[in-house]
Rosetta silent file (secondary structure, phi, psi, omega in degrees, C-alpha in Angstrom):
SEQUENCE: MSSELLQVATDAARAAGALLLGRFEAGRGAAGAISAKSTPTDLVSESDLAAERAIRAILRERRPDDAILGEEGDDHAGTSGLRWVVDPLDGTVNFLFGIPQWCVSVACEGRVGVIFDPLRDELFAVGEDGVPTLDGVPLDASHRDDLATALVATGFGYAADVRRRQAEIVARLLPAVRDIRRAGSAALDLAWTAAGRLDAYYEYGVQPWDIAAGTQLCRAAGLEVTELPAARGLPAGVAVAPAAISPSLLALLEG
SCORE:     score description
SCORE:     0.000 S_00000001
   1 L     0.000  -27.307 -175.214    0.000    0.000    0.000 S_00000001
   2 H   -57.172  -47.388 -178.275    2.895    2.369    0.673 S_00000001
   3 H   -64.431  -34.860  177.175    3.776    2.857   -2.976 S_00000001
   4 H   -65.038  -47.186 -179.732    0.089    3.399   -3.765 S_00000001
   5 H   -62.594  -40.917 -179.560   -0.306    6.004   -1.024 S_00000001
   6 H   -65.814  -37.563  178.604    2.870    7.773   -2.065 S_00000001
   7 H   -67.197  -40.173  176.982    1.707    7.889   -5.672 S_00000001
   8 H   -61.845  -46.996  179.259   -1.645    9.326   -4.622 S_00000001
   9 H   -60.309  -43.024 -179.870    0.081   11.971   -2.504 S_00000001
  10 H   -63.661  -47.292 -179.094    2.450   12.826   -5.349 S_00000001
  11 H   -63.254  -39.991  179.583   -0.316   13.085   -7.937 S_00000001
  12 H   -66.033  -44.729 -179.958   -2.448   15.244   -5.647 S_00000001
  13 H   -64.254  -41.033  179.990    0.426   17.597   -4.820 S_00000001
  14 H   -68.698  -36.179  178.424    1.417   17.933   -8.470 S_00000001
  15 H   -63.138  -46.923  177.520   -2.166   18.616   -9.557 S_00000001
  16 H   -65.482  -40.153 -179.818   -2.512   21.443   -7.054 S_00000001
  17 H   -62.154  -40.643  178.983    0.971   22.690   -7.865 S_00000001
  18 H   -63.792  -41.936  178.357    0.258   22.903  -11.591 S_00000001
  19 H   -60.931  -47.589 -177.618   -2.891   24.902  -10.934 S_00000001
  20 H   -67.541  -39.444 -178.498   -1.091   27.315   -8.617 S_00000001
  21 H   -63.312  -41.419  178.406    1.941   27.694  -10.854 S_00000001
  22 H   -59.995  -43.028  179.392   -0.207   28.707  -13.788 S_00000001
  23 H   -67.983  -41.161 -178.004   -1.909   31.385  -11.733 S_00000001
  24 H   -64.383  -46.336 -177.331    1.336   32.606  -10.203 S_00000001
  25 H   -69.461  -27.180  177.526    3.155   32.899  -13.540 S_00000001
  26 L   -83.044   -0.189 -179.741    0.168   34.670  -15.072 S_00000001
  27 L    73.460   23.427 -177.553    0.287   37.220  -12.267 S_00000001
  28 L  -104.537   17.065 -178.932   -3.098   36.123  -11.029 S_00000001
  29 L   -58.698  -39.883 -177.956   -1.988   35.148   -7.542 S_00000001
  30 L   -95.464    3.890  179.538   -3.777   38.086   -5.984 S_00000001
  31 L   -79.695  156.192  178.407   -6.698   37.983   -8.380 S_00000001
  32 L    86.857 -172.592 -174.583  -10.092   36.784   -7.236 S_00000001
  33 L   -71.215  133.561  174.360  -11.577   36.693   -3.780 S_00000001
  34 E  -129.297  133.136  179.192   -9.244   37.204   -0.822 S_00000001
  35 E  -137.828  165.058  179.133  -10.443   37.061    2.755 S_00000001
  36 E  -100.361  151.051  179.013   -8.958   37.057    6.241 S_00000001
  37 L  -108.047  -97.586 -173.828   -9.153   34.192    8.710 S_00000001
  38 L   -71.501  -33.820  178.553   -7.824   34.533   12.263 S_00000001
  39 L  -144.031  170.288  178.477   -6.535   38.112   11.831 S_00000001
  40 L   -61.675  -18.656  179.464   -6.447   40.718    9.018 S_00000001
  41 L   -96.302   -3.143  179.497   -2.964   39.432    8.062 S_00000001
  42 L   -97.191   96.776 -167.441   -4.005   35.751    7.937 S_00000001
  43 E  -103.234  151.802  170.135   -5.168   35.500    4.342 S_00000001
  44 E  -135.627  137.560 -177.680   -6.889   32.915    2.191 S_00000001
  45 E  -117.183  170.086  175.507   -7.403   33.330   -1.542 S_00000001
  46 H   -62.638  -27.045  178.332   -9.499   31.667   -4.202 S_00000001
  47 H   -66.773  -40.024  174.394   -6.279   29.991   -5.327 S_00000001
  48 H   -56.035  -48.068 -175.409   -5.979   28.229   -1.946 S_00000001
  49 H   -66.968  -40.697  179.158   -9.525   26.963   -2.300 S_00000001
  50 H   -65.447  -39.731  179.372   -9.088   25.857   -5.912 S_00000001
  51 H   -65.752  -39.364  178.418   -5.888   23.982   -5.057 S_00000001
  52 H   -68.187  -35.872  176.327   -7.576   22.167   -2.186 S_00000001
  53 H   -61.587  -38.466  179.386  -10.480   21.213   -4.443 S_00000001
  54 H   -64.272  -40.646  178.842   -7.981   19.690   -6.874 S_00000001
  55 H   -67.503  -46.679 -178.139   -6.393   17.631   -4.102 S_00000001
  56 H   -63.774  -32.545  178.854   -9.706   16.490   -2.651 S_00000001
  57 H   -62.676  -41.402  178.404  -10.939   15.416   -6.080 S_00000001
  58 H   -69.244  -41.753  179.493   -8.025   12.996   -6.409 S_00000001
  59 H   -65.509  -40.096  178.541   -8.421   11.714   -2.858 S_00000001
  60 H   -63.656  -37.826 -178.011  -12.171   11.185   -3.312 S_00000001
  61 H   -72.852  -42.156 -170.087  -11.575    9.261   -6.524 S_00000001
  62 H  -105.475  -20.458  178.776   -8.694    7.061   -5.385 S_00000001
  63 L  -136.111   59.440 -171.225   -9.013    6.927   -1.582 S_00000001
  64 L   -65.904  -20.484 -177.288  -12.750    7.463   -0.929 S_00000001
  65 L   -93.193   -3.676 -178.212  -12.756    5.730    2.456 S_00000001
  66 L   -85.095  150.662  174.154   -9.916    7.763    3.966 S_00000001
  67 E   -77.444  156.139  178.699  -10.406   10.747    6.241 S_00000001
  68 E  -134.992  130.103  169.971   -9.268   14.205    5.124 S_00000001
  69 E  -119.594  114.895 -179.197   -8.132   17.190    7.193 S_00000001
  70 E  -124.174  154.903 -178.414   -7.477   20.238    5.034 S_00000001
  71 L   -66.107  -37.987 -170.513   -6.680   23.827    5.841 S_00000001
  72 L  -107.118  -11.361 -175.440   -9.410   25.304    3.668 S_00000001
  73 L  -115.258  175.756  177.822  -12.123   22.633    3.416 S_00000001
  74 L   -73.043  145.728  177.078  -14.481   20.699    5.651 S_00000001
  75 L   -68.489  145.568  176.241  -13.103   17.642    7.430 S_00000001
  76 E  -117.646  124.684 -170.544  -14.105   14.258    6.034 S_00000001
  77 L   -67.946  -50.146 -178.994  -14.399   11.501    8.646 S_00000001
  78 L    75.692  165.585 -178.344  -13.597    8.398    6.584 S_00000001
  79 L  -131.259   -2.606 -172.664  -13.828    4.749    7.593 S_00000001
  80 L   -85.593  -17.302 -173.211  -10.438    3.249    6.656 S_00000001
  81 L    90.802   -4.297  177.112   -8.437    4.414    9.676 S_00000001
  82 L  -104.742  145.140  178.514   -6.163    6.508    7.450 S_00000001
  83 E  -132.910  131.130  174.419   -6.233   10.306    7.408 S_00000001
  84 E   -92.285  136.885  177.927   -4.857   12.727    4.851 S_00000001
  85 E  -121.307  120.653 -164.712   -3.642   16.108    6.100 S_00000001
  86 E  -126.140  129.649  166.890   -3.481   18.693    3.349 S_00000001
  87 E  -118.586  103.306 -173.102   -2.116   22.209    2.957 S_00000001
  88 E   -69.802  -24.084  178.727   -2.977   23.183   -0.621 S_00000001
  89 E  -152.767   97.289  178.180   -0.890   26.365   -0.533 S_00000001
  90 E   -95.396  115.902 -172.487    1.619   26.857    2.248 S_00000001
  91 L   108.945   39.711 -176.637    2.976   30.368    1.967 S_00000001
  92 H   -58.337  -43.156 -179.023   -0.209   32.132    0.872 S_00000001
  93 H   -61.975  -43.756  175.640    1.091   35.621    1.686 S_00000001
  94 H   -57.085  -47.076 -179.455    4.216   34.992   -0.410 S_00000001
  95 H   -57.680  -46.117 -177.449    2.016   33.720   -3.243 S_00000001
  96 H   -69.633  -28.283 -179.848   -0.228   36.779   -3.137 S_00000001
  97 H   -93.104    2.546  178.954    2.722   39.179   -3.039 S_00000001
  98 L    78.394   20.217  179.382    4.526   37.454   -5.916 S_00000001
  99 L   -91.316  124.708 -172.841    7.317   36.057   -3.731 S_00000001
 100 L   -80.554   62.722  178.323    8.549   32.706   -5.099 S_00000001
 101 L  -147.165   85.565  179.217    8.530   30.757   -1.838 S_00000001
 102 L  -159.939  166.412 -174.183    5.431   28.583   -1.426 S_00000001
 103 E  -160.541  178.966  174.267    4.483   24.951   -1.855 S_00000001
 104 E  -117.348  134.815  179.898    1.877   22.204   -1.616 S_00000001
 105 E  -123.862  125.335  179.595    1.938   19.737    1.302 S_00000001
 106 E  -134.238  124.980  179.894    0.102   16.398    1.275 S_00000001
 107 E  -136.062  144.576  165.469    0.514   13.720    3.949 S_00000001
 108 E  -106.396  112.411 -167.759   -1.160   10.492    4.946 S_00000001
 109 L   -51.239  127.137  176.705   -0.480   10.480    8.675 S_00000001
 110 L    74.249    0.338 -176.771    2.198    8.051    9.738 S_00000001
 111 L  -119.814  -63.838 -175.526    2.508    6.640    6.234 S_00000001
 112 E  -140.870  156.378  176.630    3.664    9.054    3.529 S_00000001
 113 E  -147.322  137.758  179.417    4.432   12.723    3.097 S_00000001
 114 E  -135.117  133.009  171.516    5.000   14.887    0.023 S_00000001
 115 E  -124.461  120.516 -176.657    6.005   18.545   -0.278 S_00000001
 116 E  -114.299  125.911  176.577    5.998   19.896   -3.824 S_00000001
 117 E  -104.624   97.510 -175.595    7.664   23.162   -4.831 S_00000001
 118 L   -64.368  -32.748 -176.565    6.210   23.933   -8.272 S_00000001
 119 L   -66.039  -34.919  179.499    8.466   26.917   -8.943 S_00000001
 120 L  -103.418   -0.337 -175.925   11.629   24.812   -8.658 S_00000001
 121 L    50.515   48.476  179.112    9.915   21.567   -9.720 S_00000001
 122 E  -111.942  129.674  179.466   11.236   19.890   -6.572 S_00000001
 123 E  -117.765  110.866  175.201    9.373   17.008   -4.972 S_00000001
 124 E   -93.251  131.494 -174.379   10.322   16.072   -1.417 S_00000001
 125 E  -149.911  150.542  171.059    8.823   12.735   -0.421 S_00000001
 126 E  -143.550  134.877  176.903    8.939    9.967    2.152 S_00000001
 127 L  -112.409 -169.925 -178.152    7.097    6.644    2.053 S_00000001
 128 L   -71.822   -8.216  173.523    6.731    3.782    4.466 S_00000001
 129 L   -74.708  -10.974  175.159   10.176    2.551    3.469 S_00000001
 130 L    78.241   13.718 -179.712   11.472    5.451    5.575 S_00000001
 131 L  -103.816  109.267  178.256   13.758    6.891    2.906 S_00000001
 132 L   -78.707  136.760 -175.458   13.294   10.655    2.473 S_00000001
 133 E  -135.508  159.627  168.580   14.060   11.839   -1.050 S_00000001
 134 E  -122.735  111.239 -176.256   14.269   14.878   -3.277 S_00000001
 135 L    52.470   39.867  176.099   13.248   13.951   -6.808 S_00000001
 136 L    87.232   -7.058 -179.675   14.088   10.344   -5.998 S_00000001
 137 E   -98.986  128.978 -178.247   17.546   11.039   -4.537 S_00000001
 138 E   -56.942  139.956 -179.324   17.969   10.295   -0.795 S_00000001
 139 L   -80.578  150.860  176.059   18.202   13.374    1.395 S_00000001
 140 L  -125.383   99.602 -178.001   21.214   14.177    3.557 S_00000001
 141 L   -74.432  167.434  179.330   20.194   16.284    6.554 S_00000001
 142 L   -62.968  144.963  172.709   22.565   18.448    8.564 S_00000001
 143 L  -115.782   26.975 -176.409   24.944   16.834   11.036 S_00000001
 144 L   -55.528  135.145  179.066   25.786   20.143   12.690 S_00000001
 145 L  -120.967   10.401 -178.967   27.203   19.727   16.204 S_00000001
 146 L  -135.212  111.039 -177.647   27.756   23.382   17.100 S_00000001
 147 H   -60.159  -31.346 -176.594   24.745   25.650   17.564 S_00000001
 148 H   -63.230  -22.096  179.809   26.906   28.736   17.075 S_00000001
 149 H  -108.574   13.774 -176.662   27.420   27.812   13.407 S_00000001
 150 L   -87.542  138.692  172.573   23.850   26.662   12.749 S_00000001
 151 E   -95.472  116.765 -170.426   21.539   28.287   10.216 S_00000001
 152 E  -115.928  131.801  176.618   18.096   28.260   11.830 S_00000001
 153 E  -102.104  153.391  175.756   14.735   28.906   10.175 S_00000001
 154 E  -154.045  179.438  175.639   11.569   30.073   11.851 S_00000001
 155 L  -145.102  168.038 -176.867    8.206   31.669   11.198 S_00000001
 156 L  -125.062  153.581 -179.833    5.932   34.135   12.954 S_00000001
 157 L   -78.692 -176.493 -178.580    2.274   34.159   13.886 S_00000001
 158 L   -99.470  -26.640 -177.660   -0.427   36.547   12.773 S_00000001
 159 L   -82.546  138.145 -175.030   -1.545   37.950   16.144 S_00000001
 160 H   -60.294  -39.873 -177.898    0.427   40.920   17.482 S_00000001
 161 H   -67.994  -34.634  176.221    0.754   39.546   21.029 S_00000001
 162 H   -67.961  -40.438  178.737    2.164   36.255   19.712 S_00000001
 163 H   -61.127  -37.096  178.202    4.634   38.128   17.531 S_00000001
 164 H   -61.043  -44.441  178.251    5.901   40.026   20.575 S_00000001
 165 H   -64.407  -41.439  179.704    6.675   36.750   22.336 S_00000001
 166 H   -65.520  -34.651  177.300    8.299   35.361   19.217 S_00000001
 167 H   -64.065  -35.546  177.794   10.458   38.467   18.922 S_00000001
 168 H   -63.386  -39.025  178.426   11.759   37.859   22.442 S_00000001
 169 H   -66.363  -44.722  179.147   12.876   34.377   21.403 S_00000001
 170 H   -59.486  -38.918  179.711   14.601   35.689   18.275 S_00000001
 171 H   -61.906  -36.047  177.083   16.437   38.244   20.408 S_00000001
 172 H   -74.028  -38.873 -170.410   17.832   35.405   22.548 S_00000001
 173 H   -79.773  -38.761 -171.949   18.584   33.114   19.649 S_00000001
 174 H   -56.022  -43.071  178.799   20.136   35.425   17.076 S_00000001
 175 H   -70.350  -13.404 -172.950   23.411   36.073   18.949 S_00000001
 176 H  -100.285   -2.944 -176.993   23.800   32.328   19.610 S_00000001
 177 L  -129.300  172.947  177.770   23.550   30.997   16.031 S_00000001
 178 L   -62.086  -49.830  178.579   25.070   31.621   12.605 S_00000001
 179 E  -173.316  170.265  179.363   21.912   33.365   11.394 S_00000001
 180 E  -122.391  139.444  176.458   18.135   33.113   11.229 S_00000001
 181 E  -117.566  138.920  173.717   15.973   32.757    8.138 S_00000001
 182 L  -132.060   97.832 -172.726   12.262   33.581    7.845 S_00000001
 183 L   -97.662  -23.927  172.671   11.103   32.588    4.352 S_00000001
 184 L   105.551    7.204  175.988    7.352   32.320    4.910 S_00000001
 185 L  -139.085  108.965 -178.056    6.484   28.659    4.302 S_00000001
 186 H   -61.630  -41.372 -178.366    6.686   26.237    7.216 S_00000001
 187 H   -62.819  -43.332  177.881    6.395   23.183    4.967 S_00000001
 188 H   -68.654  -36.810  175.166    9.285   24.313    2.761 S_00000001
 189 H   -56.183  -44.400  179.656   11.349   25.212    5.832 S_00000001
 190 H   -67.089  -42.660  178.502   10.913   21.627    7.025 S_00000001
 191 H   -61.780  -42.641 -179.806   11.678   20.169    3.602 S_00000001
 192 H   -69.685  -30.538  174.788   14.809   22.276    3.325 S_00000001
 193 H   -68.093  -43.298  176.929   15.875   21.249    6.825 S_00000001
 194 H   -60.728  -30.941 -177.999   15.453   17.589    5.879 S_00000001
 195 L   -87.835   -1.701  178.872   17.572   18.309    2.789 S_00000001
 196 L    82.590    7.520  176.083   20.383   19.966    4.762 S_00000001
 197 L   -76.315  -24.187  173.038   19.823   23.425    3.300 S_00000001
 198 L  -125.946  150.030  178.402   19.001   24.575    6.817 S_00000001
 199 L   -83.088  -34.992 -175.091   20.440   23.160   10.031 S_00000001
 200 E  -155.840  164.114  179.744   17.346   23.563   12.190 S_00000001
 201 E  -149.115  143.081  171.666   13.831   24.940   12.267 S_00000001
 202 E  -147.775  154.044  174.325   11.375   25.951   14.969 S_00000001
 203 E  -165.651  136.898  172.902    8.046   27.706   15.031 S_00000001
 204 E   -97.080  139.890  176.057    5.244   28.337   17.495 S_00000001
 205 L    94.057    8.487  176.600    1.674   28.372   16.241 S_00000001
 206 L   -70.406  152.790  178.259    1.974   25.894   13.372 S_00000001
 207 L  -104.909  161.992 -178.192   -1.095   23.869   12.437 S_00000001
 208 H   -52.826  -40.012 -177.467   -1.230   20.124   11.638 S_00000001
 209 H   -70.882  -23.269  177.608   -1.453   20.780    7.894 S_00000001
 210 H   -67.081  -34.665 -165.899    1.643   23.010    8.017 S_00000001
 211 H  -121.717   -2.341 -172.734    3.896   20.284    9.373 S_00000001
 212 H   -59.121  -48.354  179.370    2.325   16.861    8.698 S_00000001
 213 H   -76.033  -41.143 -174.864    4.483   16.020    5.683 S_00000001
 214 H   -65.274  -39.490  178.825    7.539   17.997    6.786 S_00000001
 215 H   -69.637  -32.582  174.457    7.957   16.386   10.181 S_00000001
 216 H   -63.314  -42.806  177.595    7.726   12.933    8.574 S_00000001
 217 H   -60.109  -46.621 -175.549   10.500   13.956    6.192 S_00000001
 218 H   -67.223  -41.440  176.737   12.683   15.302    8.994 S_00000001
 219 H   -60.892  -44.814 -178.924   12.269   12.245   11.228 S_00000001
 220 H   -64.632  -28.351  178.892   13.116    9.984    8.314 S_00000001
 221 L   -80.868   -0.744  176.199   16.204   12.119    7.613 S_00000001
 222 L    92.668   11.288  179.089   17.448   11.413   11.151 S_00000001
 223 L   -89.179  155.161  176.037   16.628   14.751   12.754 S_00000001
 224 E   -85.148  127.153  178.477   15.064   15.174   16.182 S_00000001
 225 E  -111.328  119.433 -174.844   11.501   16.471   16.024 S_00000001
 226 E  -120.918  127.428  174.063   10.276   17.978   19.298 S_00000001
 227 E   -75.956  132.316  178.763    6.778   19.201   20.083 S_00000001
 228 E  -100.096  119.645 -178.453    6.864   22.578   21.808 S_00000001
 229 L   -71.947  153.444  173.855    4.104   22.981   24.406 S_00000001
 230 L   -64.892  132.926 -178.436    2.027   26.117   24.604 S_00000001
 231 E  -168.877  154.129  174.224    3.531   28.404   27.257 S_00000001
 232 L    52.588   40.730  177.689    4.251   32.030   28.143 S_00000001
 233 L    80.135    6.032  179.178    1.585   33.366   25.800 S_00000001
 234 E  -107.486  141.360  173.389    2.765   31.262   22.871 S_00000001
 235 L   -73.293  169.314  179.413    0.748   28.552   21.142 S_00000001
 236 L   -62.735  157.779 -178.543    2.192   25.057   20.726 S_00000001
 237 E  -153.589 -157.477 -177.925    4.825   24.516   18.082 S_00000001
 238 E  -149.007  148.769  174.678    7.575   22.278   16.803 S_00000001
 239 E  -132.285  141.528 -179.452   11.384   22.254   16.674 S_00000001
 240 E  -133.762  131.355 -178.450   13.606   20.197   14.382 S_00000001
 241 E  -164.381  160.036  170.310   17.380   19.887   14.680 S_00000001
 242 L   -61.001  150.669 -174.920   20.286   17.434   14.590 S_00000001
 243 L   -56.931  -34.624 -174.389   20.595   15.522   17.851 S_00000001
 244 L   -68.907  -29.153 -177.895   23.846   17.233   18.831 S_00000001
 245 L  -110.172   -4.519 -177.638   22.406   20.746   18.895 S_00000001
 246 H   -59.454  -45.239 -179.870   18.768   20.035   19.744 S_00000001
 247 H   -60.177  -41.110 -179.950   19.175   20.402   23.546 S_00000001
 248 H   -67.454  -39.332  177.460   20.927   23.768   23.223 S_00000001
 249 H   -63.651  -46.381 -178.337   18.319   25.036   20.774 S_00000001
 250 H   -63.180  -37.324  178.858   15.457   23.944   22.999 S_00000001
 251 H   -61.757  -40.577  178.382   17.039   25.607   26.031 S_00000001
 252 H   -70.141  -36.604  178.559   17.152   28.923   24.225 S_00000001
 253 H   -64.736  -37.693 -178.240   13.589   28.567   22.978 S_00000001
 254 H   -79.234  -13.771  176.936   12.377   27.908   26.518 S_00000001
 255 L    77.978    0.000    0.000   14.292   30.882   27.847 S_00000001
C-alpha cells in the first residue's frame, strides 16, 4: 500500500501545484476573492480553495474511504483508519505578493508525506520505506554539532501579542547561532531542513497541515523532532534539529 499512497500523494500535490503555478506565472496570484481568517494578516485566496479542491478530487476518486483534514475545506471523517492532512498552498502571503517561496503539502499520517515546490519543480517525499528523497535522490540532513554555526529557520504568527513573544525568542537566539531565516512557508522550511539546506527549524503556532508532511520527512532524515508545548503566551509549536544541537536550541527557545 505504501507505494500506492505515495503515488496518490504525489499526484495530488502535483495537480494542485500545476494549478497554482499557472496562476502565479500569469500574475493572477492576488486575483479573485481574498479574505482574512484569524486576523487581518491571515489570508486565504481563491487559489488556496481551488488547489484544495484539486487535491480532494483525487483523494475522493482514489481513496474514498480515507479521512481528510485540510486547511481550507471541511473535514471528512472516513472509515479506513487513514487520514490525509493537506495544505494546498503553504505560503499564501508569499504567493499573493509574488514572492517565489510557497508549496503544496500532502501527507497520509504516519505513512507518507509529500512537499511539492512547483516553482523549482522539486518534490520532497517519504514513504513507508522510511527513505526521504528529493526527486528520488535520498536526502542528507545536517549533522551540525555546534549551535553557534547553525543556520536556523523560523516563522511568525499573525496575532500581534504572539509576535511580541516570538520576537523575544529571536532576540535570545540570534546572537547564539550563525543566522536566522524567515522565508514564509513552514512546509518548505521543514523540507529544506530535511535536505540539509538549513540546520534547524522551529516555530510556534503551526497547524497540523503546516507540518504533517515535513515532520515525517525530517524524522526519516534522522533529525530530532520535538513538540513545543504552549507556554508564556505562545501557542504550541515544533522544533527540528540534529541531535547534537537540539538540547541547546530547545534551552534557548524555553528561555
